[in-house]
Short mmCIF file of C-alpha atoms in Angstrom, two decimals:
data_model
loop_
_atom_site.label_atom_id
_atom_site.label_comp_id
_atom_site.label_asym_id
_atom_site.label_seq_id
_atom_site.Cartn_x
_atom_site.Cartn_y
_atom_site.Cartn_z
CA UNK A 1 90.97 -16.14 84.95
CA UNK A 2 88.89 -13.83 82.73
CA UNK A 3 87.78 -17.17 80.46
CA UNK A 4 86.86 -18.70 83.35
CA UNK A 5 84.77 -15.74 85.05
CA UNK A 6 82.83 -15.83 81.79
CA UNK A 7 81.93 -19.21 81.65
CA UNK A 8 80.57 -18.75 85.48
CA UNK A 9 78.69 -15.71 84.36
CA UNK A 10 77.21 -17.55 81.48
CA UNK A 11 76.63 -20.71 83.50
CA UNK A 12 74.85 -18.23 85.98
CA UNK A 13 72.72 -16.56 83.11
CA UNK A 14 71.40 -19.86 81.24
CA UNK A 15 70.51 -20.71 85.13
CA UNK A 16 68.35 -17.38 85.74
CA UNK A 17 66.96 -17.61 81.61
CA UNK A 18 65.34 -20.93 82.45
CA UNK A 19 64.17 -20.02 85.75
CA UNK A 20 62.57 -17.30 84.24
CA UNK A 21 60.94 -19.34 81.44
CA UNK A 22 59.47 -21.94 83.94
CA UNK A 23 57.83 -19.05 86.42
CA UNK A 24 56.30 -17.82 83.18
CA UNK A 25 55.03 -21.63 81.84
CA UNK A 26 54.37 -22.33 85.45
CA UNK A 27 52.59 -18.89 85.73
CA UNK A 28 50.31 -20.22 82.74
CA UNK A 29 49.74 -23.29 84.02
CA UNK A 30 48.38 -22.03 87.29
CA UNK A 31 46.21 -19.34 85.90
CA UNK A 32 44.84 -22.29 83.78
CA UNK A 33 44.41 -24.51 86.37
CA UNK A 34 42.81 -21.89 88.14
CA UNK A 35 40.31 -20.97 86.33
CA UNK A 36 39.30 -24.48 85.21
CA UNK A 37 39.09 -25.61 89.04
CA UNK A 38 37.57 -22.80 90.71
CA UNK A 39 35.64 -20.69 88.27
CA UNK A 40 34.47 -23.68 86.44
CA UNK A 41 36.30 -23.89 83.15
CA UNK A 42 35.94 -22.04 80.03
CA UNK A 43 32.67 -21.51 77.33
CA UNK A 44 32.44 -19.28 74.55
CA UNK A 45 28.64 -19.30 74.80
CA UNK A 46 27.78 -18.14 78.67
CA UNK A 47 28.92 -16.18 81.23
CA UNK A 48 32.37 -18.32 81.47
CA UNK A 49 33.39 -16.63 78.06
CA UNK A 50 35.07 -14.52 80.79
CA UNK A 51 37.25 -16.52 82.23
CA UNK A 52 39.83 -16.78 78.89
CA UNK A 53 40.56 -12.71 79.59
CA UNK A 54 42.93 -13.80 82.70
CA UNK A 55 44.27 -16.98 81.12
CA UNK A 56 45.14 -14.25 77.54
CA UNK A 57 46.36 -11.93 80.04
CA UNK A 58 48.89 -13.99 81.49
CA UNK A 59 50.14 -16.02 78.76
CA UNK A 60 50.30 -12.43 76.37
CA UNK A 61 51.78 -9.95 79.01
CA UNK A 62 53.72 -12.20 80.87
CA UNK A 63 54.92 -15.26 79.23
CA UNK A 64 55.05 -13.72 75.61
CA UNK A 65 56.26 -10.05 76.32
CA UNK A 66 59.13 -11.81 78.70
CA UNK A 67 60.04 -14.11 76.15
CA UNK A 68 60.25 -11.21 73.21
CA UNK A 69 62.56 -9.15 75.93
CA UNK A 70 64.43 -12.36 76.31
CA UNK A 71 65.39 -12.29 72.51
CA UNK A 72 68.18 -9.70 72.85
CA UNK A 73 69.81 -11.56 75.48
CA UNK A 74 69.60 -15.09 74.73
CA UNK A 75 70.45 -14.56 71.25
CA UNK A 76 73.25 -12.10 72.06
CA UNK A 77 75.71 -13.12 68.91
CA UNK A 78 72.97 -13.37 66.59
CA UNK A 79 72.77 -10.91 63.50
CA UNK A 80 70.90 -7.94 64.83
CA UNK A 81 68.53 -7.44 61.86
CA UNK A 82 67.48 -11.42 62.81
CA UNK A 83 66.82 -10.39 66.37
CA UNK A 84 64.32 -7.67 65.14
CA UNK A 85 62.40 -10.05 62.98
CA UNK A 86 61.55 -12.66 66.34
CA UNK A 87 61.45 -9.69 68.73
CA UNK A 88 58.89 -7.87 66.42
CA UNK A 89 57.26 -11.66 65.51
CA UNK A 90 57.01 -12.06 69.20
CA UNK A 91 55.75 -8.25 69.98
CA UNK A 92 53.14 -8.38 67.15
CA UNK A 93 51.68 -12.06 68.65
CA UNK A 94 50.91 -10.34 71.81
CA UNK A 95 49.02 -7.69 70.32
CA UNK A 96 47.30 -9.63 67.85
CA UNK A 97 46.07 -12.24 70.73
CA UNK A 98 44.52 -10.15 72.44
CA UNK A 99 40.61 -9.84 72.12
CA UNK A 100 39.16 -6.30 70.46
CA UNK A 101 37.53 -5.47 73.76
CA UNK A 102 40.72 -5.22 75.31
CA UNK A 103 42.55 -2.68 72.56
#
């Protein structure tokens, strides 16, 4: 009974993993959408330039951090000093995406 409670459990967390990981892409994909339909795109060279902050936002804070939290439980029988190394990889790509006006 306990083997087979376990397999539900993990059945039940790949489910709420990739449900998680599609709200975030999806989540990206609006925001993109978004801006490129309603606020008229992107352009480094007017008053658009503006428009990446949102799209950074969400794809650093919410798609990226999620995914770095992610590590630790996806990976759960992993080597621990391994799950460090993509957690920090992951940690230090969010703050190094991010613009210098927004340090």
């Amino acid at each position: 009974i306990k083997s087979m409670a376990g397999d539900n459990s993990l059945k039940s967390f790949t489910v709420w993993v990739l449900v998680a990981l599609t709200t975030g892409a999806s989540a990206v994909v609006m925001t993109t959408v978004w801006l490129t339909k309603y606020l008229g795109g992107f352009d480094w060279n007017n008053e658009k330039v503006f428009n990446y902050h949102p799209l950074f936002m969400v794809i650093g804070m919410v798609f990226l951090y999620a995914n770095s939290a992610l590590v630790y439980r996806v990976f759960r029988n992993s080597r621990k000093p391994l799950l460090k190394s993509v957690h920090g990889i992951h940690g230090t790509r969010v703050q190094h995406s991010r613009p210098s006006c927004c340090v």
